[in-house]
Tab-separated table of C-alpha atoms in Angstrom:
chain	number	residue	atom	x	y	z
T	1	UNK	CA	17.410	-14.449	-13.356
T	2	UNK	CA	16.177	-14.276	-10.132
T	3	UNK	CA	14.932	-10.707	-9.863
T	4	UNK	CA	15.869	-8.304	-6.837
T	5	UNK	CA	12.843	-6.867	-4.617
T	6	UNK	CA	13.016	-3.908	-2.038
T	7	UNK	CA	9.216	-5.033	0.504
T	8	UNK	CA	8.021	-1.494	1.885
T	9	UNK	CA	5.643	-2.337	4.165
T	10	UNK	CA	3.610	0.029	7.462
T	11	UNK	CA	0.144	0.976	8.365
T	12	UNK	CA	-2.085	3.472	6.667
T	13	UNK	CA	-0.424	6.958	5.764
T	14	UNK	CA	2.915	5.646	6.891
T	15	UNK	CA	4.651	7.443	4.022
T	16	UNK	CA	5.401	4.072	2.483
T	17	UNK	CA	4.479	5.233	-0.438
T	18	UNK	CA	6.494	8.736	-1.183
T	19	UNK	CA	9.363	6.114	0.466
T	20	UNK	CA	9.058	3.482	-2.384
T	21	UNK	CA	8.708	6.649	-4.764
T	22	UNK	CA	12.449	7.782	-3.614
T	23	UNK	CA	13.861	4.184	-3.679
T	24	UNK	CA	12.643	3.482	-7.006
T	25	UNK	CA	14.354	7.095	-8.681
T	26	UNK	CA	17.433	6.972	-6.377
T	27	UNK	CA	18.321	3.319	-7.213
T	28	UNK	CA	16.712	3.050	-10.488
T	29	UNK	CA	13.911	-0.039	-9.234
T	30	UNK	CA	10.532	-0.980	-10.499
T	31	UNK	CA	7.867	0.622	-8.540
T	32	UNK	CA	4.603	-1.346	-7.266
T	33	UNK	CA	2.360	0.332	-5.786
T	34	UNK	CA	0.216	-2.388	-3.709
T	35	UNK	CA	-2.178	-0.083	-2.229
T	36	UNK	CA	-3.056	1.651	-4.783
T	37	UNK	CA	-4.477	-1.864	-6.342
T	38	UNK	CA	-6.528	-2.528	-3.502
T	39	UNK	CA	-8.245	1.217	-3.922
T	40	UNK	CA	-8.542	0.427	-7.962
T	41	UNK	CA	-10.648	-2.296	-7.144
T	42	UNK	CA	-12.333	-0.493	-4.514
T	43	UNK	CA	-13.200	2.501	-6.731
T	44	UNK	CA	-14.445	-0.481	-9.399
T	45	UNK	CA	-16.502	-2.461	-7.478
T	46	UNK	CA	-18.571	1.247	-6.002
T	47	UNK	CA	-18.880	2.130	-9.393
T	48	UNK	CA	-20.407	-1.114	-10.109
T	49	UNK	CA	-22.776	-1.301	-7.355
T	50	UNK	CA	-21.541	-3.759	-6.014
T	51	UNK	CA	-21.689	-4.815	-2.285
T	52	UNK	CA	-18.147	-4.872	-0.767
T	53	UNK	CA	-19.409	-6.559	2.129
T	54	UNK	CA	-20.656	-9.468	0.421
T	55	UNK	CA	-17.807	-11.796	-1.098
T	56	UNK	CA	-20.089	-13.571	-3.261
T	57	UNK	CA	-21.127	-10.760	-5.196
T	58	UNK	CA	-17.664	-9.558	-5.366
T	59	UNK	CA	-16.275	-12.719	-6.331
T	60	UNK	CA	-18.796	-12.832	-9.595
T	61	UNK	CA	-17.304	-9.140	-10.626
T	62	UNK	CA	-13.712	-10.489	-10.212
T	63	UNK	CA	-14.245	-13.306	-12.369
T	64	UNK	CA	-15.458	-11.149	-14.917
T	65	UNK	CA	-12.212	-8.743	-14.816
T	66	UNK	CA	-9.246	-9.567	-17.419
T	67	UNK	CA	-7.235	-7.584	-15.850
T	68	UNK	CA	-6.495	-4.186	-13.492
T	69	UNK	CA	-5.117	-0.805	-14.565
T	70	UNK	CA	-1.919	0.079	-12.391
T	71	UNK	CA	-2.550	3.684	-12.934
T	72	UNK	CA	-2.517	5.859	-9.832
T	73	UNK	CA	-5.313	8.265	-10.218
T	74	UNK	CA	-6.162	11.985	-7.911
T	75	UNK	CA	-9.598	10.366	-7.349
T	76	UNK	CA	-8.278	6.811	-6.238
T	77	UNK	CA	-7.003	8.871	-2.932
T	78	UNK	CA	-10.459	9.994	-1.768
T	79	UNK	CA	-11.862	9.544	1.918
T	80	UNK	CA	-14.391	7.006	0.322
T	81	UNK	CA	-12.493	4.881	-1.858
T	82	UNK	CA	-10.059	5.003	0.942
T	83	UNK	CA	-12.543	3.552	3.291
T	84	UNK	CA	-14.078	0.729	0.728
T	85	UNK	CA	-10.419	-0.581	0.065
T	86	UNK	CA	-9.891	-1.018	3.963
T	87	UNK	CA	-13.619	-2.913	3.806
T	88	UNK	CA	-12.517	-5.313	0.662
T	89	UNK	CA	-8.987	-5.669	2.138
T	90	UNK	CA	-10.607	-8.121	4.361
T	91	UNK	CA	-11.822	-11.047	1.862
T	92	UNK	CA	-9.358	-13.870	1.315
T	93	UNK	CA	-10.618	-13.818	-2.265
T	94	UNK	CA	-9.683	-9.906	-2.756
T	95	UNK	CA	-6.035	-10.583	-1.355
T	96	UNK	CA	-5.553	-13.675	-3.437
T	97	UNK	CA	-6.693	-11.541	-6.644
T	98	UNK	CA	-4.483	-8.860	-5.753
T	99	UNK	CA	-1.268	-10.718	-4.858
T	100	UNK	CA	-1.933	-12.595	-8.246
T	101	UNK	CA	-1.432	-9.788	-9.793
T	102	UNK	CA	1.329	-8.311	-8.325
T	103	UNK	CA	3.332	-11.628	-9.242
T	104	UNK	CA	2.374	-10.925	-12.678
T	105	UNK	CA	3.697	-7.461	-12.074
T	106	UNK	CA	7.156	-8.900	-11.371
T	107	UNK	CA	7.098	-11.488	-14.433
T	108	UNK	CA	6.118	-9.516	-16.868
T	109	UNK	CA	8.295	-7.317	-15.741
T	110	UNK	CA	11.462	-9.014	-15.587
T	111	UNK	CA	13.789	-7.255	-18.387
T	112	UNK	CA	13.586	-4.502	-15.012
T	113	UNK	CA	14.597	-7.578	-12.745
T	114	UNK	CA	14.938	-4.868	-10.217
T	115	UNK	CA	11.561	-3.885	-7.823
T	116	UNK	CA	10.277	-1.878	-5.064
T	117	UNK	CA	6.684	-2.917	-3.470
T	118	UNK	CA	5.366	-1.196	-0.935
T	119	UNK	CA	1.627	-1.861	0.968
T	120	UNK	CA	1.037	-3.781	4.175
T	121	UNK	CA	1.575	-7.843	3.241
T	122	UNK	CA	4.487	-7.641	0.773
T	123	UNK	CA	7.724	-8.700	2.963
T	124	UNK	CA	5.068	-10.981	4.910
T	125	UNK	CA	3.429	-13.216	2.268
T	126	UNK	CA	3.669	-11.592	-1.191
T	127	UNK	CA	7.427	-11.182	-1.287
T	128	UNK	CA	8.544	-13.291	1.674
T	129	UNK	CA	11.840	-13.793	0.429
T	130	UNK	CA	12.601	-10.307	-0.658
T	131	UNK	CA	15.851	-9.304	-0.621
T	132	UNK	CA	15.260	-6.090	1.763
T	133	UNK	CA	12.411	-5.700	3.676
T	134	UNK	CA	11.433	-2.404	5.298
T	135	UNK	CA	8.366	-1.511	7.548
T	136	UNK	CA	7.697	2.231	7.714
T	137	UNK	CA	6.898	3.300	11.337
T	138	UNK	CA	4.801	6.497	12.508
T	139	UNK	CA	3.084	7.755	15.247
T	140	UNK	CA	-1.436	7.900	14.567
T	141	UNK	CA	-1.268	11.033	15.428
T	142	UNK	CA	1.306	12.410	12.774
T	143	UNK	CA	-0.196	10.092	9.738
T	144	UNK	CA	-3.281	11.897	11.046
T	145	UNK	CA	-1.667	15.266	10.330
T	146	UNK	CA	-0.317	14.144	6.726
T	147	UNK	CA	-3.155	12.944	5.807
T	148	UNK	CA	-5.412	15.417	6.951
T	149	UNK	CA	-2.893	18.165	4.616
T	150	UNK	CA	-3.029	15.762	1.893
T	151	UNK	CA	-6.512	16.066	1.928
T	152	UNK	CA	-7.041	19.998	2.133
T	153	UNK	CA	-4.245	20.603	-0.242
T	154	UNK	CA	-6.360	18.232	-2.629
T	155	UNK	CA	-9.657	20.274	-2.316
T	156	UNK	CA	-11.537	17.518	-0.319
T	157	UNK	CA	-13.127	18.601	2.775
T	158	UNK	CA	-12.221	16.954	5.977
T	159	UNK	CA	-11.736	16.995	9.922
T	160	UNK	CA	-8.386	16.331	11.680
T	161	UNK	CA	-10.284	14.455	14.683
T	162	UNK	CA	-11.754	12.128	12.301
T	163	UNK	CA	-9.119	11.360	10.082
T	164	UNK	CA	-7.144	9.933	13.522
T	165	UNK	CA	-10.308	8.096	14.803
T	166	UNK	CA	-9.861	6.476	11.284
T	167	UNK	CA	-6.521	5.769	10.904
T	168	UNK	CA	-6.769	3.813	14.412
T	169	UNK	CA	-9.769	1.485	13.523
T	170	UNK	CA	-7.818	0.636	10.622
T	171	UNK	CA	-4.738	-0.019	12.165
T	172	UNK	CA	-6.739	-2.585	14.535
T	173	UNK	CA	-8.534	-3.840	11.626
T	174	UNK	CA	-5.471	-4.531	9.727
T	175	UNK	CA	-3.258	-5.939	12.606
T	176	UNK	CA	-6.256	-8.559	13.634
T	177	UNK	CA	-7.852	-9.163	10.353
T	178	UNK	CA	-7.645	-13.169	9.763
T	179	UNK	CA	-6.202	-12.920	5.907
T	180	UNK	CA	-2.983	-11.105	6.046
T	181	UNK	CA	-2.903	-9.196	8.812
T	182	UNK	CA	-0.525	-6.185	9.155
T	183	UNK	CA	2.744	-7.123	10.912
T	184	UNK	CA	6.175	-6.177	10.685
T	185	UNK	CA	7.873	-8.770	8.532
T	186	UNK	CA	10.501	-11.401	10.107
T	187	UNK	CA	14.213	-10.148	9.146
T	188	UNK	CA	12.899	-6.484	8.488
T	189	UNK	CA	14.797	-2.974	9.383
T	190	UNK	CA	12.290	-0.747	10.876
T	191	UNK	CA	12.517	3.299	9.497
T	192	UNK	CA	11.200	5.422	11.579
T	193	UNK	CA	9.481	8.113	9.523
T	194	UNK	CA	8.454	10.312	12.199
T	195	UNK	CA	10.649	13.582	11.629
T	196	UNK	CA	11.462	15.061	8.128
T	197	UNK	CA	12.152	13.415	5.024
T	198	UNK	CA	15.755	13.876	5.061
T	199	UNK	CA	16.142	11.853	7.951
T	200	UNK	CA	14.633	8.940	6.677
T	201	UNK	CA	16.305	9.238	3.598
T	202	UNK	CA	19.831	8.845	5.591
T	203	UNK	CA	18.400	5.667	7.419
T	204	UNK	CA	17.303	3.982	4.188
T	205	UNK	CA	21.001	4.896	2.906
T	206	UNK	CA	22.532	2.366	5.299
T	207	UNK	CA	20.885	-0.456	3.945
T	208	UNK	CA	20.550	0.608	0.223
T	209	UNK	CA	23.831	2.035	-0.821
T	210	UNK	CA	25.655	-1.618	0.220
């Protein structure tokens, strides 16, 4: 059987996440986590030592992997590992690896045959023929502000100026990057995740409880 997936796709700190979170308990899908794939291998390859500029050299590591842990981690969500995931993001070879295994995800995962993904290529070339796609939409400046709480509330130090400096280089680097770039996926319904959570709860309603 041809199994059902939810794309969650939006830029850095959208909320995508926390969304695909809700969709997955309220209607009982398989959650996929894209994102946090891309900062497992980032967090692997630092460890490593190995230079996540140079696709050679991470290319040889990926070779040697059988296989990567979907467990989300506290550390996994650091300013660093945060930063080296954006860098990797940018390699053909990193995308291809990680899409790979989110299509395992899915069939070895079929007996759920229902799926939420969220991250920032799903509905766009992972999942293209999902059967919803969503793209999360929110102001810099308030994914500045959520991030920057997420941040203090997890002991890390950091500086609300910077974190919004940050979050707009990656937006360009994601939107003009030549593998994947972020866009908003043809036949998608744009949530606007702006105000509280209720209120995006009520817009994902309309399309999810048909």
């Amino acid at each position: 059987m041809k199994p059902y997936i939810v794309s969650v796709d939006g830029p850095a700190a959208s909320g995508k996440g926390r969304i695909a979170k809700y969709i997955s308990k309220k209607w009982k899908l398989k959650h996929l986590d894209s994102g946090m794939l891309y900062r497992r291998l980032a967090y692997i390859l630092i460890k490593d030592n190995i230079n996540i500029k140079n696709p050679k050299e991470i290319q040889v590591k990926l070779d040697k992997l059988n296989g990567i842990s979907f467990r989300n981690n506290k550390y996994l969500r650091s300013q660093a590992v945060s930063k080296a995931s954006s860098q990797i993001a940018i390699h053909s070879i990193v995308r291809l690896f990680i899409n790979r295994v989110q299509n395992s995800f899915v069939k070895e995962n079929l007996e759920y045959n229902r799926f939420v993904i969220d991250g920032r290529d799903i509905g766009s070339v992972v999942f293209k023929n999902a059967n919803i796609k969503l793209y999360i939409d929110v102001e810099p400046e308030i994914r500045a502000k959520r991030r920057y709480k997420q941040l203090i509330d997890s002991g890390e130090k950091s500086i609300y100026q910077k974190i919004l400096k940050d979050i707009i280089l990656r937006d360009k680097k994601d939107k003009t990057r030549k593998n994947s770039p972020l866009t908003i996926p043809k036949g998608s319904v744009i949530i606007n995740n702006n105000g509280n959570f209720i209120r995006t709860i009520k817009q994902l309603k309309c399309y999810l409880d048909n």
